[in-house]
Every structure is written in structure tokens, then in C-alpha cells.
Coordinates of C-alpha atoms in Angstrom, one line a residue:
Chain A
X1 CA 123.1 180.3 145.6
X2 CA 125.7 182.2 145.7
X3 CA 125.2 186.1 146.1
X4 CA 127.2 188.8 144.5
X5 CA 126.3 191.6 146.7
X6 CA 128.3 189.4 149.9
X7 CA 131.8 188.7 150.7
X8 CA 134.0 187.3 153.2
X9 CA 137.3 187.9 154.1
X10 CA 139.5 185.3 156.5
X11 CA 142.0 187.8 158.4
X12 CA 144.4 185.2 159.5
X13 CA 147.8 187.8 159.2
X14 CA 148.4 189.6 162.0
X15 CA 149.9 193.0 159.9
X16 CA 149.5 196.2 159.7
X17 CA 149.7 196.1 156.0
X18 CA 147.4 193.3 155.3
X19 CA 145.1 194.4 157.8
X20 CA 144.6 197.5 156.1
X21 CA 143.9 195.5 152.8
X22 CA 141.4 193.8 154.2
X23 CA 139.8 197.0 155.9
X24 CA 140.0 199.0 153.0
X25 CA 138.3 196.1 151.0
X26 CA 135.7 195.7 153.5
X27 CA 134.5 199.1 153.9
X28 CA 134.5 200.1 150.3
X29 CA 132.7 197.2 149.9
X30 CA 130.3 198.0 152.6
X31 CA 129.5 201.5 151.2
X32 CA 128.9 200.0 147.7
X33 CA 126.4 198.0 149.5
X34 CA 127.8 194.9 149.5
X35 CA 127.2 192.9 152.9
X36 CA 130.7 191.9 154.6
X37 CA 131.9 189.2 157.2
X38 CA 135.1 189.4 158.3
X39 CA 136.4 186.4 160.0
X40 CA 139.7 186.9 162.4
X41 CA 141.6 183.9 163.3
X42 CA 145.4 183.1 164.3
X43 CA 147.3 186.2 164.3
X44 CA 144.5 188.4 162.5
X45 CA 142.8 188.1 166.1
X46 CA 145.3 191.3 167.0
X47 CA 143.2 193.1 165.6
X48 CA 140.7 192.8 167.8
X49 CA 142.3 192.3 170.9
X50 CA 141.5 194.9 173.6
X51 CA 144.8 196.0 174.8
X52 CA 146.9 193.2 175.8
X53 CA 144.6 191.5 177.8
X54 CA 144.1 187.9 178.1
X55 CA 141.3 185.4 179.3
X56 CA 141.8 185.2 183.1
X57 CA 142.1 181.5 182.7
X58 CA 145.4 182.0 180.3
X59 CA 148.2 179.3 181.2
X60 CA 151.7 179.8 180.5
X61 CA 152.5 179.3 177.4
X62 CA 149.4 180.8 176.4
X63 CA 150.5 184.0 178.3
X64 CA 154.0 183.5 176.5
X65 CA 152.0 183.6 172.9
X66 CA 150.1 186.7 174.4
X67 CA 153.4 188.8 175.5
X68 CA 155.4 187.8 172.2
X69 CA 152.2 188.4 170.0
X70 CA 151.5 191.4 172.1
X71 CA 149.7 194.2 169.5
X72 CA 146.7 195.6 168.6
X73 CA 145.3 197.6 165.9
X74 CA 146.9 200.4 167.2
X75 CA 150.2 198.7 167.2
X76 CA 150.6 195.5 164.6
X77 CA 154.0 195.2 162.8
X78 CA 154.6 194.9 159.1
X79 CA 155.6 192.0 156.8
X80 CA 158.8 193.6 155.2
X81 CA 161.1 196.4 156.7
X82 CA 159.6 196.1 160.6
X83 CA 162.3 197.5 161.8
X84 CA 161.4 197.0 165.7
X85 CA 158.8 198.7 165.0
X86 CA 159.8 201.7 163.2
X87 CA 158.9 200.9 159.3
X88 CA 155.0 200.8 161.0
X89 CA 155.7 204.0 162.4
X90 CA 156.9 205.5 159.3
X91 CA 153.9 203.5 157.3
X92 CA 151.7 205.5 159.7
X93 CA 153.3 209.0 158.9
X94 CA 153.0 208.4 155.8
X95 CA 149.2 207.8 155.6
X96 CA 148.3 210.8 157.7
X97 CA 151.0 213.1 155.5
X98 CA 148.8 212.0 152.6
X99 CA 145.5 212.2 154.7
X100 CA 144.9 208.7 154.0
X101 CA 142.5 206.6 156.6
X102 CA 144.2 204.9 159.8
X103 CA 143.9 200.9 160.7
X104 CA 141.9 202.3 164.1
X105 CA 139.7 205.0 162.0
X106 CA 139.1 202.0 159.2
X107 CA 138.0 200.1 162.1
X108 CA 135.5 202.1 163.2
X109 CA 134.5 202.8 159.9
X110 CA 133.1 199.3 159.2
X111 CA 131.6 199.4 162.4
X112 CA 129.4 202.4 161.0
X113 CA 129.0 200.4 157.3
X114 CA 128.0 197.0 159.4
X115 CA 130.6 194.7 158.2
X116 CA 130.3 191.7 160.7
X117 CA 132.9 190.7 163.0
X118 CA 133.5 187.1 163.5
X119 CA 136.0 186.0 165.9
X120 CA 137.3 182.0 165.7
X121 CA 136.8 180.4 168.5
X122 CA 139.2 177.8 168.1
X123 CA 142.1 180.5 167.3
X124 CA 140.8 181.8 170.5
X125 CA 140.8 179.2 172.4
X126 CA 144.5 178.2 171.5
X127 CA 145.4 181.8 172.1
X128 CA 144.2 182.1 175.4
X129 CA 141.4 184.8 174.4
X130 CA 138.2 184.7 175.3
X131 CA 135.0 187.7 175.0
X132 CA 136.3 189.9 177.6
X133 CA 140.0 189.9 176.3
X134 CA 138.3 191.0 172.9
X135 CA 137.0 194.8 172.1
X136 CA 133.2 195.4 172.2
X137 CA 132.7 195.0 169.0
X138 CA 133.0 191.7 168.2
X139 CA 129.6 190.5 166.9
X140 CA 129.9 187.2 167.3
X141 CA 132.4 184.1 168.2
X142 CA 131.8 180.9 166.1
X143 CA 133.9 178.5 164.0
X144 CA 135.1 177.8 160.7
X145 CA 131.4 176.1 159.9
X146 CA 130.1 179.4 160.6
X147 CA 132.7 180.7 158.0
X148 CA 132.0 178.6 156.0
X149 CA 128.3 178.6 155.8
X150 CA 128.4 182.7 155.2
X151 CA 131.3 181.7 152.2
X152 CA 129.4 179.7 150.5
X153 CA 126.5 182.3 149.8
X154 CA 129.3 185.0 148.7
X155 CA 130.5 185.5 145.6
X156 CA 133.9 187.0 146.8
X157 CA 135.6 185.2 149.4
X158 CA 139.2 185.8 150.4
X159 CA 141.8 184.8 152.2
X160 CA 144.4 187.7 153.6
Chain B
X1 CA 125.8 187.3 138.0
X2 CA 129.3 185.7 138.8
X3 CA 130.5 184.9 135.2
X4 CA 132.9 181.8 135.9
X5 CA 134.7 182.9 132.7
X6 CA 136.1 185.9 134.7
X7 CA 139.3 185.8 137.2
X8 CA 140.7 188.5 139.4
X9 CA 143.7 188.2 141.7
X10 CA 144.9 190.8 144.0
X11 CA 148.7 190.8 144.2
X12 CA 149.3 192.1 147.6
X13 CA 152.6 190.9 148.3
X14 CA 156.0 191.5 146.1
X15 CA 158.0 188.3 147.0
X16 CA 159.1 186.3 143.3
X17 CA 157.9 183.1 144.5
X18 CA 153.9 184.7 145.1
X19 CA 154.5 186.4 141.5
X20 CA 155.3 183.3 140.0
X21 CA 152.3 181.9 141.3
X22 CA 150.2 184.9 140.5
X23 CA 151.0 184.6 137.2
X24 CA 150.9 181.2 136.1
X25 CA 147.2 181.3 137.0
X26 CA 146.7 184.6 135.2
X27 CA 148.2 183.1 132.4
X28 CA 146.9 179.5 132.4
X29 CA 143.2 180.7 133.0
X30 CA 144.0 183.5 129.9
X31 CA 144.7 180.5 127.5
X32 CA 141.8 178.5 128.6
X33 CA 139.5 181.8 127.6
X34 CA 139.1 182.9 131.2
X35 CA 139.4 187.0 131.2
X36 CA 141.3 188.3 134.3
X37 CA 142.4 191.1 135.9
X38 CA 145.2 191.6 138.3
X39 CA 145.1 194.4 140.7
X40 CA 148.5 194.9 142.1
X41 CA 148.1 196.9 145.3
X42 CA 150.7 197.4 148.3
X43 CA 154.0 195.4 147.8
X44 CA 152.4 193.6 144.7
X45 CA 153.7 197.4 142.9
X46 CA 156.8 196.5 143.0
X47 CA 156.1 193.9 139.9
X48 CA 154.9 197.1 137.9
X49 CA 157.8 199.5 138.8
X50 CA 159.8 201.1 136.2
X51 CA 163.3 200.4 136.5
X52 CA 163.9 202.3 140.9
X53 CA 161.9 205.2 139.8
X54 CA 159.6 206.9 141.6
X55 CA 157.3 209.9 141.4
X56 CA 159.0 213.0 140.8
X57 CA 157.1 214.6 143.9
X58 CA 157.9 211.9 146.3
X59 CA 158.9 213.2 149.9
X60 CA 161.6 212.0 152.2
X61 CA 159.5 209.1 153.4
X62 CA 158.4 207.8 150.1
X63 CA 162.3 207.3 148.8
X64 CA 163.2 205.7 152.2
X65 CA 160.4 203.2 151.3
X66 CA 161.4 202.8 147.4
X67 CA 165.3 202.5 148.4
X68 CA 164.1 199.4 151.0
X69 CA 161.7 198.6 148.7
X70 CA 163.7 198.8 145.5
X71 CA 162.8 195.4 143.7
X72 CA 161.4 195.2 140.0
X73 CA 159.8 192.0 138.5
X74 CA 163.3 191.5 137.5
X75 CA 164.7 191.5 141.4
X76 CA 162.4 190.3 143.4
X77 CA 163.3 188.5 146.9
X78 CA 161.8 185.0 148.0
X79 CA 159.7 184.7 151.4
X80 CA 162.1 182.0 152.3
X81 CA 165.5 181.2 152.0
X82 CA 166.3 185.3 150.5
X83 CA 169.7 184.9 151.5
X84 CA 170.4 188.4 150.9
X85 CA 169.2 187.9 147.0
X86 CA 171.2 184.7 146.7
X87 CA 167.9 182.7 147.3
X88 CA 166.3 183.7 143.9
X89 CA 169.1 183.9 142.0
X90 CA 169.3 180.3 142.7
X91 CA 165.8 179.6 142.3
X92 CA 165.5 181.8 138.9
X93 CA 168.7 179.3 137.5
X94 CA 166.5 176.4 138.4
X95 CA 163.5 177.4 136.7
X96 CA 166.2 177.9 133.7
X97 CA 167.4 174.4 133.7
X98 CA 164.0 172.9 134.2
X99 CA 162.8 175.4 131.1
X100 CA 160.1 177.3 132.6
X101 CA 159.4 180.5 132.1
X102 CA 160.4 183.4 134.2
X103 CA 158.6 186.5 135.8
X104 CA 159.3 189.1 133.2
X105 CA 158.2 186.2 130.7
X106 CA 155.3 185.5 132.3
X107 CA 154.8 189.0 132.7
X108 CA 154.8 189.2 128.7
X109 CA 152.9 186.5 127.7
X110 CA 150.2 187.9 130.4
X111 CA 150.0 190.8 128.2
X112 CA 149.6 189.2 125.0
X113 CA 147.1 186.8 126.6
X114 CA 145.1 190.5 127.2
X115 CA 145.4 189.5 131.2
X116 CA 144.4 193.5 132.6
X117 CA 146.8 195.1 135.1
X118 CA 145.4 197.9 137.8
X119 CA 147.5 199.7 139.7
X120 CA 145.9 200.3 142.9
X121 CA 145.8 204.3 143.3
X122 CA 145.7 204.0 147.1
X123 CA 149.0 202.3 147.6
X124 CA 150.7 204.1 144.9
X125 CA 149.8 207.5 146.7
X126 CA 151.3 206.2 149.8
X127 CA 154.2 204.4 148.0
X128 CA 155.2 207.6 146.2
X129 CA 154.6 206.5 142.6
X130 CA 152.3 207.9 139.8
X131 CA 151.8 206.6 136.0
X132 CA 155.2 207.5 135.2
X133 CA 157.2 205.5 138.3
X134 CA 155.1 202.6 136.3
X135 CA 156.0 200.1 133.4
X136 CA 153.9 201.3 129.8
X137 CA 152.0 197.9 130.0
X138 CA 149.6 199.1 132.9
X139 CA 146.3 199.4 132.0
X140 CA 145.1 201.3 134.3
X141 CA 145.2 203.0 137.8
X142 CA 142.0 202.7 139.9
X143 CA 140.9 201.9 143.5
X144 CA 139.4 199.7 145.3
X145 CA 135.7 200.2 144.3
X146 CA 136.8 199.2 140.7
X147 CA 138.4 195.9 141.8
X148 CA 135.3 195.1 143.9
X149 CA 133.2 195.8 140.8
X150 CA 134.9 193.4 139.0
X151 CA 135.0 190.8 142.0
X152 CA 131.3 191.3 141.9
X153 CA 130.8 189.6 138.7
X154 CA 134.1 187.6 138.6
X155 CA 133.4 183.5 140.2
X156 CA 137.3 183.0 140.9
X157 CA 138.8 185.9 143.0
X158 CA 142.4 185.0 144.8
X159 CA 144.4 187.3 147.2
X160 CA 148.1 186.3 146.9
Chain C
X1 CA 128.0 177.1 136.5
X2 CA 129.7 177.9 140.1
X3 CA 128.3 175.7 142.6
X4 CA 128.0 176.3 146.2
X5 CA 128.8 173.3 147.4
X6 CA 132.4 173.4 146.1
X7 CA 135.6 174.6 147.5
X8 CA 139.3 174.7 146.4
X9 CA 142.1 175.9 148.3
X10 CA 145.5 176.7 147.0
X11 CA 148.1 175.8 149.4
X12 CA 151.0 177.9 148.5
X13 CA 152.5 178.4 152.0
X14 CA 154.7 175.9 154.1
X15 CA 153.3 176.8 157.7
X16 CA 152.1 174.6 160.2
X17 CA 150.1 177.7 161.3
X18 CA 148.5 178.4 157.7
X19 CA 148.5 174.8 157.0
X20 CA 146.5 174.4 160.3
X21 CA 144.2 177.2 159.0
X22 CA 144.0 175.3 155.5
X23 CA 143.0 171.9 156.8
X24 CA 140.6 173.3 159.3
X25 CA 138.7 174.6 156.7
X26 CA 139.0 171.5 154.4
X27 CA 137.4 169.4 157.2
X28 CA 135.0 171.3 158.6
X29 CA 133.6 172.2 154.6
X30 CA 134.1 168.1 153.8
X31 CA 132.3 167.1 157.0
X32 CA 129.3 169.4 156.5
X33 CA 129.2 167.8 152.3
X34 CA 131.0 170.6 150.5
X35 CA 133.0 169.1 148.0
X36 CA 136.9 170.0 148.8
X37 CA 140.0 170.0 146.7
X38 CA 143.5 171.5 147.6
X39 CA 145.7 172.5 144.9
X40 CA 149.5 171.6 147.1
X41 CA 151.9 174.0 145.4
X42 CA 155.4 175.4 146.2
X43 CA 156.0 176.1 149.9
X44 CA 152.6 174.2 150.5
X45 CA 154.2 170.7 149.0
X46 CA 156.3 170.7 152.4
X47 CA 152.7 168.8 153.3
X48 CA 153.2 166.4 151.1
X49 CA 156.9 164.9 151.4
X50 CA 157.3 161.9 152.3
X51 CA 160.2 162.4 154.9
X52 CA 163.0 164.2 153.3
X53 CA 162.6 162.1 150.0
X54 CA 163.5 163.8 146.9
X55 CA 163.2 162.5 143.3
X56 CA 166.1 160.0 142.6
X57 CA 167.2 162.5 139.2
X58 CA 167.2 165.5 141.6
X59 CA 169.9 167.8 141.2
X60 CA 172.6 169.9 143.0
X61 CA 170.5 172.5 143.2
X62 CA 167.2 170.7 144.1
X63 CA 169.2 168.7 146.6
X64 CA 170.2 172.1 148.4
X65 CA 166.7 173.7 148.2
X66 CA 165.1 170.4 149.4
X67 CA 167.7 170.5 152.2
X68 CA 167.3 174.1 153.5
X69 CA 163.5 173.1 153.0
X70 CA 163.3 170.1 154.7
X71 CA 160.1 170.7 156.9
X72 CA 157.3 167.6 156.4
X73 CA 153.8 168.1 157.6
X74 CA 155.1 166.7 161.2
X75 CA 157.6 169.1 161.0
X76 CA 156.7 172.7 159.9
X77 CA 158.1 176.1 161.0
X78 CA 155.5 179.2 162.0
X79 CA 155.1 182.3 160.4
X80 CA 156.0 184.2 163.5
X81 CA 158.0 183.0 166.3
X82 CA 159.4 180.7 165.2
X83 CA 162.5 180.6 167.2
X84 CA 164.5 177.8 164.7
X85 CA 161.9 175.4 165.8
X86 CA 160.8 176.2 169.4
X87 CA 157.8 178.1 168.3
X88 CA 156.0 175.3 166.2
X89 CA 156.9 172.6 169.4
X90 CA 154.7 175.2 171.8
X91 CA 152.3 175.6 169.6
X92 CA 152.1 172.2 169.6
X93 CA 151.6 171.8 173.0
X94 CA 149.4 174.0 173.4
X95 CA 146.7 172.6 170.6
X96 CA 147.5 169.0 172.9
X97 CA 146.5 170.9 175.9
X98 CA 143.1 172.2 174.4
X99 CA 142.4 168.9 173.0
X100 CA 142.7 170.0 169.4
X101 CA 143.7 168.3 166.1
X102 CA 147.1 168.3 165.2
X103 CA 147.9 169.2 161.9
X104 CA 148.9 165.3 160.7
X105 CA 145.6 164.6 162.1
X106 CA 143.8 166.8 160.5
X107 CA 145.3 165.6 157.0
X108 CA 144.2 162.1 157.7
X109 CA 140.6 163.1 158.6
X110 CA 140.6 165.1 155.7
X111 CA 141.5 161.5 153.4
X112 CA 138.2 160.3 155.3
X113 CA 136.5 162.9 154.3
X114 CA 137.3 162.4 150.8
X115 CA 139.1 165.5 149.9
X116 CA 141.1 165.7 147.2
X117 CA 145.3 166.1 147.1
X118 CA 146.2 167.6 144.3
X119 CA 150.4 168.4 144.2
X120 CA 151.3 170.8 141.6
X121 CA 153.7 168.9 138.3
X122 CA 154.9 172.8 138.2
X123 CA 156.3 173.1 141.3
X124 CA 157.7 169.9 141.5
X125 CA 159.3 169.7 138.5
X126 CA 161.5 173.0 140.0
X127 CA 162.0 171.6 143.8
X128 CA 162.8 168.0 142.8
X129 CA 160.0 165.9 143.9
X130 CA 157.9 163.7 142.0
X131 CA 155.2 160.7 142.9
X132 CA 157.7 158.6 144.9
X133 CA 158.7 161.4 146.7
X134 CA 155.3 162.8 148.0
X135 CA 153.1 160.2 150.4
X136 CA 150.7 157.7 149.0
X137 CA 148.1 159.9 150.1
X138 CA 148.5 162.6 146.5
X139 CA 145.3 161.8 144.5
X140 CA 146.7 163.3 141.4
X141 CA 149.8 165.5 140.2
X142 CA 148.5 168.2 137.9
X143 CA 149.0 171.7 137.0
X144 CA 147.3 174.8 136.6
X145 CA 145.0 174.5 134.1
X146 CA 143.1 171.4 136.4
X147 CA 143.2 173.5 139.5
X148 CA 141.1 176.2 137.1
X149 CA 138.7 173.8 136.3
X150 CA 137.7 173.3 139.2
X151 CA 137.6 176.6 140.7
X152 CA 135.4 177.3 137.6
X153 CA 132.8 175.3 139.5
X154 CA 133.2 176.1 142.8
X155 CA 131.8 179.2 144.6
X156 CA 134.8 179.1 147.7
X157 CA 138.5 179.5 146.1
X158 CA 141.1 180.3 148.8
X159 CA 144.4 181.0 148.3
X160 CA 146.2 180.5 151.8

């Protein structure tokens, strides 16, 4: 049966400004006490790479992916007006002028609230990232059955 | 309990082709007795913007972002194929000759079908807008706690 | 009444790397008995063309859209890096290496697994296509109003 008081979200973009969606979502959610999963594959793994590390075992073109897909939370680009990286930085000044939570403190945020962190193991795999290129607080790697099996108790379910 | 009579979509992003899509479903689902709400939040504001304007205390920052950002549901770009605005001019001359209805007629009927529009607060705080900076037919402004609430008991919930 | 062991996805994008995302999920979900349907609409009926077909009666302007968007399922751009082409071919590649499904064979596991192809009459109507023009595979041409009913009854509704 499905559950009202659980969601899921599938972070599968890799930008700033959906990734703060889908933070914002989660921990409001969280702190109206509805129990959140966030699933990260494909480029929404950024998020929780730690620094630009790779798996030791990266081959080329997996190391090619890593350097052109290089950010983290601290550093993911925007869908419209990028500008090598200067319409994030503005974005940024922007939220602290109006003393408006950062992708980093959102982060850390969940962590407090308990929203899960589920990292795809396939996207990993593809990526070249494995547990120790990822931050601590990863709760758990596991594939889209694992998704899936959390969705289908959840009454909101999204895809960012 | 998830009602599966209720709908909500978030409208994250501000392209005319995810619009179009946005609201066919809002409007579809309203004629076959569904209730939904939109909740336009992030680049999805630009469907609700009034004419360029912007809030009359918006800083430096906030008009750099509405001049980029200067699109109304009447001047939206594509996610493909933009062409510098040549893209949906073709695309709106299509939908002419094949008689389907366009954004801003969507955007009416919506209304007349009672579809609800929020206007995320967040965003529109960041984005330099307030009720004003906003088309009349908004509904209301509100956060993300009020779309979860409606989530909650909503059994179709869509992030375009 | 919503029921967990149903699932619709709207394919709206034309990725490889979202359609990957898409189909992943639509196997996985079919192969542990959830009942799957994807709604194929705008971008997302790039899956669905059979070669670079468009309807016989299709227009100038169709003619030029369907040209600029010529992509089939075997032949899809990426979201990001996509480097007129090079991107998708090492992402490719790299999915061979790791031994993972491609996305054309994903789609013909996911015909095994009975899910359903449902291309939007909407969207086709505007881009030129119709039956002869999308692969045998297309279980049904519809529009909104069927893709509602069955999200109405199913508990997992992605938009990707």
C-alpha cells in the first residue's frame, strides 16, 4: 500500500538548480515528517561525489567522463545562463544576499532530518565511481529494484 | 489518503515545449474531473510573469537575472532547436496549422477548468518578483510545505 | 483506487542518457511484476521512429523539424557532452565495456516484458509522424486523457 507520509525523488540532473529543488523538497518534507529516499543516478551522482575523485580502477574514458563532468555540490553548473560558470556564482550570491539556504548547507540538512541517500550502482559503475570516490554519507548503493521497491510504498514519487 | 482524483505538477523548468506539456495534462485531467494544482517554482515563473516586470525592490542581481531571463508564456524558448527564438516561432506556427491550442490558450482554459496556480515564494524571493511582477490569475504564493501538503493527498504528482 | 503495482512513465525527453534512465526503470519494474506503461511524447517519440520516416502528408515545416530532429533510439544525442555526436558514441562504449544493456536493448527486453508503448496522437499530429512512421513495436497512439487513466491507477508516475 502505498504510504502518504514517504517519498522518493530520482536525482538524475546534475544542476545546481534542480538539485536545490530536490533538496528543498526533501528536507521540508523531512521536517513535516515525511520519510524521504533520494536516489542519485547519471549526472545527479555530482552531488555526491567527494571532490573529483574517481574509483582507482577508472579507465580512460571513464576518467574522460570524470574530468568533463568534474563538479560537486559545491560546484554544479546551471541549466540556462551557465556562463562558464558565472550565472552559478551569481545564483549563489544571490541566495546568501537573501539569506536563503546553500546546496552544501541543504545537504547537510537532510543528513540531520534522515532523508536516505541511495546511490545507483549501475550509474556508478558506468561512471567510474565506486564507495570511496563518494562522500560519507551515502547510506547505501543499490539499483533501480531498490528504487523501485521504496516507490512503490510512496505516495509522491518524482523524477528531477 | 491519496485521492486519485487530485493532480499536482511542479513546473520547474520555463522552456515552451515543457509548458505545453505541463498544461495539456493540467487541462486534460481538469476536464475529466481531476482537481490540480500547478506549482510553478524556479524557471517554471517565467509562465506567470507579468509582461518583463519585476519587483520594484529588486537589486542589481535580480534584473541581471530577469533581463536573461526575460521570457513570458508568450516568449518562451524550446530546449532544442532555440535558434535564437526562431525555434518556437516555428513550432508555435505549426501548432497553428495543425489547430491546437497555444500556451497562453492553454493557460486560459486552465483557469476556467479551476486548474490552481502557486507561485513558489522561495524562487520568487531569489528571482526578484513579488504579487505584483505576477499575472492576476495566480492563486496564490506559498512554499514548499504547501505543495507537499497537497502531494500528500494527491495520487498523480509530475515534476516537469 | 491507486495500485502499487502500477507504473507510468512520461517520456518527454529525446536523450539516450534519460531514455537509458527511462527504460532501466521500465525493466527492472516489469521484471519484478509491476505493470508498466510509457506515455512516448514530444522529444521522447525520437524512440519511436522508425529510421528517419516521416508521415507521407508531412509538411515543410514538419519535414525541417523532423530533419534537425533526426535522432532514432540507435541514434540519440546526451544531455551533456555531447560533442555533435562524440559524447553518446563513448558513452556507448563505455556501457559495452561494463557489459550493460544498450538502450535498443533495453527497449526490446522491455516488449518481453510486456510493457506497454503508448506514442502520443498530440505530439505527432505537430512533428509529422503517424503509425507508419513509428516501429511496429507502438501498442497504441493516444492522447492525454488515456495516459491519465492510467496514472489514476497507478501509485509510480514519472515524468522523465
Amino acid at each position: 500500500m502505498a504510504d502518504s507520509n514517504k517519498m522518493t525523488i530520482i536525482l538524475f540532473s546534475g544542476e545546481m538548480d534542480k538539485a536545490l529543488a530536490a533538496f528543498t523538497l526533501a528536507t521540508t518534507a523531512a521536517s513535516m515528517g515525511i520519510k524521504v529516499s533520494i536516489f542519485f543516478t547519471f549526472w545527479g551522482l555530482s552531488v555526491l561525489r567527494n571532490g573529483g575523485m574517481l574509483a582507482k580502477k577508472a579507465n580512460f574514458l571513464q576518467k574522460m567522463f570524470g574530468f568533463l563532468n568534474r563538479g560537486t555540490k559545491e560546484s554544479l553548473p546551471l541549466t540556462k545562463f551557465n556562463f562558464a560558470g558565472a550565472g552559478p556564482e551569481m545564483m549563489k550570491l544571490l541566495m546568501k544576499q537573501k539569506k536563503m539556504a546553500s546546496l552544501p548547507e541543504l545537504f547537510k540538512l537532510s543528513r540531520e532530518l534522515d532523508v536516505k541517500f541511495i546511490a545507483c550502482t549501475t550509474s556508478c559503475n558506468v561512471m567510474g565511481l565506486d564507495r570511496e570516490a563518494l562522500v560519507p554519507e551515502v547510506d547505501e548503493m543499490a539499483g533501480a529494484a531498490t528504487y523501485l521497491g521504496e516507490a512503490k510504498e510512496s505516495n509522491i514519487n518524482l523524477f528531477v
